[in-house]
CSV table of C-alpha atoms in Angstrom, one decimal:
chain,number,residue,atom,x,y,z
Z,1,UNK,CA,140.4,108.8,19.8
Z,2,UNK,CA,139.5,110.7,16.7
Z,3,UNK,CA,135.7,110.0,15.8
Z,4,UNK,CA,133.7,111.4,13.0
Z,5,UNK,CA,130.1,111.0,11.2
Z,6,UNK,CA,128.5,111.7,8.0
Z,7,UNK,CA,125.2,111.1,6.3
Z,8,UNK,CA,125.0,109.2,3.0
Z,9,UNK,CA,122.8,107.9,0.3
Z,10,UNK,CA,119.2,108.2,-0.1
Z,11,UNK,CA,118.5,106.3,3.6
Z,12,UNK,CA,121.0,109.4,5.2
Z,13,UNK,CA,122.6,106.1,6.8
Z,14,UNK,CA,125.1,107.3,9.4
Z,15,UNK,CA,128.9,106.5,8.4
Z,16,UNK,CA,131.4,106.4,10.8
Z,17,UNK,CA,135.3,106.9,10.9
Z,18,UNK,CA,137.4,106.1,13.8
Z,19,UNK,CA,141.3,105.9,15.0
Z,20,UNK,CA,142.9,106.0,17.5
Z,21,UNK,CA,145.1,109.3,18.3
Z,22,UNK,CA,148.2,107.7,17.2
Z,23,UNK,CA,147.2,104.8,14.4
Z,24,UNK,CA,148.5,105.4,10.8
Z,25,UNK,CA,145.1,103.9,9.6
Z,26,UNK,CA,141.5,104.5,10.8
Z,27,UNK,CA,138.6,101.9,10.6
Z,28,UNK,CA,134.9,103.1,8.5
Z,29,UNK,CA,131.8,101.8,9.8
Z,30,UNK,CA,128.8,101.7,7.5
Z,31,UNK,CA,129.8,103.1,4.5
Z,32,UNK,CA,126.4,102.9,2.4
Z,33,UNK,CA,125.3,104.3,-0.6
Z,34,UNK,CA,127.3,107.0,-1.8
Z,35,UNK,CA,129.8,106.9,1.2
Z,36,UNK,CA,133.4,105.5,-1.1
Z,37,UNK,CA,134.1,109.5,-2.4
Z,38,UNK,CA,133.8,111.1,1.3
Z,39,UNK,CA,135.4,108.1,3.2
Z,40,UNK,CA,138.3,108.4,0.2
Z,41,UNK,CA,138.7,111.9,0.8
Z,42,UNK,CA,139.0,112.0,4.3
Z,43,UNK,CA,141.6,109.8,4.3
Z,44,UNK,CA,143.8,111.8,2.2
Z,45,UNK,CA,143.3,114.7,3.5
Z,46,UNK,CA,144.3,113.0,6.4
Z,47,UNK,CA,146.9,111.1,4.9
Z,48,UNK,CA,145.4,107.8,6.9
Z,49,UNK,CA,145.3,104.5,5.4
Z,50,UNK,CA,142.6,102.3,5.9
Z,51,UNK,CA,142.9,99.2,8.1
Z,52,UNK,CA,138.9,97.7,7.8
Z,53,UNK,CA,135.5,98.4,7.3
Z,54,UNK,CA,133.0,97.1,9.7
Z,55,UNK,CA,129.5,96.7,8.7
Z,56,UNK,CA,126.8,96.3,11.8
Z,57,UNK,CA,124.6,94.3,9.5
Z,58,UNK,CA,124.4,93.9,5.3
Z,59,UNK,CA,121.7,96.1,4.1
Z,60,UNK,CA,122.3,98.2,1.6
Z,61,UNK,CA,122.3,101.5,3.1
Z,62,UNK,CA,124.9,100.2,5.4
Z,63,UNK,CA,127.3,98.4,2.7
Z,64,UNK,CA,126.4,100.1,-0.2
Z,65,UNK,CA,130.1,101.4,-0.6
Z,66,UNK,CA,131.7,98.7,2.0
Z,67,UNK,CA,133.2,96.1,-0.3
Z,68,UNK,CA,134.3,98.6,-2.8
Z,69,UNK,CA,136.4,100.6,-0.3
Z,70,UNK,CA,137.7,97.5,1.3
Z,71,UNK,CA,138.7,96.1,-1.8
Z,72,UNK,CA,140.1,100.0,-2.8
Z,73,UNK,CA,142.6,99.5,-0.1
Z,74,UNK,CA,143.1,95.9,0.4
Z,75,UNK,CA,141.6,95.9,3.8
Z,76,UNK,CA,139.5,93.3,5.5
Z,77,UNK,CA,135.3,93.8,5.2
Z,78,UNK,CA,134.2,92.6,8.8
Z,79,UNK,CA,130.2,91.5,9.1
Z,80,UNK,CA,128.3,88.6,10.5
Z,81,UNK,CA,127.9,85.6,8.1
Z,82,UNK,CA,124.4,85.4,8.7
Z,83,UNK,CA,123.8,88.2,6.3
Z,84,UNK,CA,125.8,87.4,3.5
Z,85,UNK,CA,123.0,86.7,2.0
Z,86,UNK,CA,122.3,90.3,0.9
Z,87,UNK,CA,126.0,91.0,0.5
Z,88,UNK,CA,126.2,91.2,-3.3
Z,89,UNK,CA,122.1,91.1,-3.9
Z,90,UNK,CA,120.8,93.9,-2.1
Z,91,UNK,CA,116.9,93.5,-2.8
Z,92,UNK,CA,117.6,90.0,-0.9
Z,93,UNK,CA,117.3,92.4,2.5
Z,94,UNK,CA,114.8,94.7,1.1
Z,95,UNK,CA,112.1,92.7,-1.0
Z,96,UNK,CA,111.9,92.1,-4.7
Z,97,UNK,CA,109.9,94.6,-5.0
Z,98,UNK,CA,113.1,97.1,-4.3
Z,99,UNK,CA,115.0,95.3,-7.6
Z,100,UNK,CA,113.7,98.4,-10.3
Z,101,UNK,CA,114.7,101.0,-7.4
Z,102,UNK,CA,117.8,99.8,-6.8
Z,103,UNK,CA,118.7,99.0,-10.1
Z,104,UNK,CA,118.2,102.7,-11.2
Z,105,UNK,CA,120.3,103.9,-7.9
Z,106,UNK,CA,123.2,101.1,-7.9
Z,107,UNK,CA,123.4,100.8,-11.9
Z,108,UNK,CA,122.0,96.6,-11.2
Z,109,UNK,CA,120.5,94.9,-8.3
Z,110,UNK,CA,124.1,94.1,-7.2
Z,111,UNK,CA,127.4,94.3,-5.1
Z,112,UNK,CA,131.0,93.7,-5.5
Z,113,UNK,CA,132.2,91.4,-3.3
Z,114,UNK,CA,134.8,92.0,-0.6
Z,115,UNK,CA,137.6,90.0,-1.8
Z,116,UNK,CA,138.9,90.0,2.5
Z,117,UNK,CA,136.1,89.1,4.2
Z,118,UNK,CA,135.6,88.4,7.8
Z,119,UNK,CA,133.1,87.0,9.2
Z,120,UNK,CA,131.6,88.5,13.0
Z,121,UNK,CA,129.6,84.8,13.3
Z,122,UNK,CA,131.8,84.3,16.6
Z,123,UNK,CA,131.6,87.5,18.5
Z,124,UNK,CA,134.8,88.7,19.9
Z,125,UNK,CA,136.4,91.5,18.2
Z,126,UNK,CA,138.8,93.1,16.5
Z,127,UNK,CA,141.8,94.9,16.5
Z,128,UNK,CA,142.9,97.7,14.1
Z,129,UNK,CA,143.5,101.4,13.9
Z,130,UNK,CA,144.8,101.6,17.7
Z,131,UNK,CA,141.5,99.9,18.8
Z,132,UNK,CA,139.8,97.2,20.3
Z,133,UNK,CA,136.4,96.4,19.3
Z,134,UNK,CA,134.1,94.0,21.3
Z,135,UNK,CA,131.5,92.6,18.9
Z,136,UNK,CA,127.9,91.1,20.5
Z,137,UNK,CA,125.7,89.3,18.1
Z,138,UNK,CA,122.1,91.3,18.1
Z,139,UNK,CA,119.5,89.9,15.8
Z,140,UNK,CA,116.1,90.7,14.9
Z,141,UNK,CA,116.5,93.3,12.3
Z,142,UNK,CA,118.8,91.9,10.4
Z,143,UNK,CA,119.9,88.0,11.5
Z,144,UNK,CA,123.7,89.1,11.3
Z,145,UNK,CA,123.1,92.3,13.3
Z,146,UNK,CA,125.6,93.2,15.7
Z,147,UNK,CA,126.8,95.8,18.3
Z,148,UNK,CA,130.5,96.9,18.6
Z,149,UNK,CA,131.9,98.2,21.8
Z,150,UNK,CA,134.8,100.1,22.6
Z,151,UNK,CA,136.3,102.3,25.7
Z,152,UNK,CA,137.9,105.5,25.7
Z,153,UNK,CA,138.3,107.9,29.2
Z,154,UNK,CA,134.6,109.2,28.3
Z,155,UNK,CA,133.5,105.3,28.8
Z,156,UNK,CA,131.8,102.7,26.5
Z,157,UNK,CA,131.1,103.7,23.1
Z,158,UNK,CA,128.6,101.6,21.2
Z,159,UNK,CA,127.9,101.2,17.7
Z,160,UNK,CA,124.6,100.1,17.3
Z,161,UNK,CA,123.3,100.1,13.7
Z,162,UNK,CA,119.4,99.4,13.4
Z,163,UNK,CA,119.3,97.9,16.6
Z,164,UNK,CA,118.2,100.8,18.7
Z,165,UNK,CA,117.6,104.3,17.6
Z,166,UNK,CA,117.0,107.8,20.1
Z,167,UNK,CA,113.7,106.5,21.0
Z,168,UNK,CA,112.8,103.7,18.6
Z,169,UNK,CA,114.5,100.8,17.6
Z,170,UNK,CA,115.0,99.0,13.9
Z,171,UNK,CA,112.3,97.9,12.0
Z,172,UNK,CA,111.4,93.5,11.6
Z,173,UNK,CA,109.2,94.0,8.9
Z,174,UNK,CA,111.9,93.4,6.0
Z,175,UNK,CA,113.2,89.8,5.0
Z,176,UNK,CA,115.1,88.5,7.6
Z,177,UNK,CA,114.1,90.5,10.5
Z,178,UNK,CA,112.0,89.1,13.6
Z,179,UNK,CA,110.5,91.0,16.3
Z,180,UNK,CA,110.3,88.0,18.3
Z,181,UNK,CA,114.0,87.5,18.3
Z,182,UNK,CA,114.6,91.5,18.0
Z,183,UNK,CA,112.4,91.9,21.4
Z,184,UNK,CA,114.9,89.2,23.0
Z,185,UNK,CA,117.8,91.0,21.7
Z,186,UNK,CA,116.2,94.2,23.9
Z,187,UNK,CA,115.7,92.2,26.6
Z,188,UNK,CA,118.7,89.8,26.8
Z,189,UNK,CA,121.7,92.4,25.0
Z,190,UNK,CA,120.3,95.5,24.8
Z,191,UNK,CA,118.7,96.7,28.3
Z,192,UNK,CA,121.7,94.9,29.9
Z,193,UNK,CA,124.2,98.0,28.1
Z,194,UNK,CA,125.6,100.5,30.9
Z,195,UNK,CA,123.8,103.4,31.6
Z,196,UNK,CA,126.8,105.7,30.5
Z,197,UNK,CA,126.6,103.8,27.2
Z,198,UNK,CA,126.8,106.4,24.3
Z,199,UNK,CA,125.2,104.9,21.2
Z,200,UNK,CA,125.8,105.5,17.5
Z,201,UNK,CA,122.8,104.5,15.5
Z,202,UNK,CA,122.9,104.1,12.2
Z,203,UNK,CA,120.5,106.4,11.4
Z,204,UNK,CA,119.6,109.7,12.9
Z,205,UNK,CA,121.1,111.5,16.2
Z,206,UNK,CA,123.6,110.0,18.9
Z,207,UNK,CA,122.2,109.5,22.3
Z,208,UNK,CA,122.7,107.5,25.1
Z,209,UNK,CA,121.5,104.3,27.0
Z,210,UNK,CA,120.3,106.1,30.3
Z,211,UNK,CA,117.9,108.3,27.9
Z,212,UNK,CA,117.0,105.4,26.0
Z,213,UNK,CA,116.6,103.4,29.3
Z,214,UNK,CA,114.2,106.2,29.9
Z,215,UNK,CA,111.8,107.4,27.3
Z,216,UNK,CA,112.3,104.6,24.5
Z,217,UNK,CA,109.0,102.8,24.7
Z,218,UNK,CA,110.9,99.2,23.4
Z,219,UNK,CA,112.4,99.2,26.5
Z,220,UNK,CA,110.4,99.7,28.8
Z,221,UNK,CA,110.0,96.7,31.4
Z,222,UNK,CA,105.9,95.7,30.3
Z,223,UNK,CA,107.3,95.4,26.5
Z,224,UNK,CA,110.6,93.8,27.2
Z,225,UNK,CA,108.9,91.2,29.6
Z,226,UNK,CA,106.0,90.3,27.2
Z,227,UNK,CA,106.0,88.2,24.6
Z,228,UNK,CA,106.3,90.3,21.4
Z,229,UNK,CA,106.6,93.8,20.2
């Protein structure tokens, strides 16, 4: 399975590209901000097409890029329903107060939208580029937030957004996020991940959920058992 990462846009949000070893096509998760030119050119250098782009949840720094590649190559944009509202309004998942910033970065306080969308509301998963992806509903930072799985011979491989970072976890503070519903997500989803669980946040380094299991202080047993964060 062929599995690279890059960091784009002003948040560094982590973009992902995957395929399996034989698929004519490979799959991009995350493309924020900034991500369309680098996604684009590993692809022809490549000479892949692209079968999908998969958000984990609909802020900007995650789907900055995301419609405007899907719609590039007329390929499906996968993401939970329950953020579409941000989808084309991005200050919708960051505040009003973001409209002047983002108008200055994004040109307006707007995004194309995906003209194949998908929506994650079910669960289940998808298939494309060689590989089966498992999709788990995790709210709290974002109400659409999600987790997708997949196995290769190393074991599971989990893409987790802003659900869990290498020792902290997404913030709640921004509209739509709970920390009520973001601490049952650690306790009911998250804790429950195998030990041999390598995660791919969306920000920052890849680590895995033994470590996290460890040494993050969200999941330890006297926060996940209380009654907030």
């Amino acid at each position: 399975m062929f599995i690279a990462s890059f960091q784009v846009g002003p948040w560094q949000t982590n973009c992902y590209v995957l395929r399996a070893d034989d698929s004519p096509d490979a799959i991009v998760v995350d493309p924020g901000v900034d991500a369309q030119a680098p996604v684009i050119h590993m692809l022809a250098d490549k000479g892949w097409g692209l079968a999908g782009v998969l958000a984990t949840h609909g802020h900007v720094d995650h789907i900055g890029d995301a419609a405007r590649l899907a719609n590039r190559f007329g390929a499906p944009l996968w993401m939970h329903g329950a953020d579409d509202y941000m989808l084309t309004r991005p200050s919708a998942g960051l505040g009003t107060q973001w409209a002047p910033y983002l108008a200055d970065l994004l040109g307006e306080d707007a995004l194309p939208a995906p003209e194949h969308r998908v929506d994650l509301a079910d669960g289940g998963g998808i298939e494309a580029a060689g590989l089966r992806l498992s999709i788990t509903p995790a709210p709290g930072h974002t109400p659409g937030s999600v987790l997708a799985r997949l196995d290769d011979d190393a074991g599971p491989l989990i893409l987790c957004g802003d659900v869990v970072f290498a020792g902290s976890i997404g913030r709640t503070d921004l509209p739509g996020g709970d920390s009520r519903v973001m601490l049952a997500t650690l306790r009911d989803v998250v804790s429950f991940l195998p030990g041999d669980a390598r995660l791919l946040p969306g920000h920052g380094p890849a680590t895995t959920m033994a470590r996290e299991r460890a040494v993050n202080p969200y999941l330890q047993r006297d926060v996940l058992e209380g009654s907030s964060l």
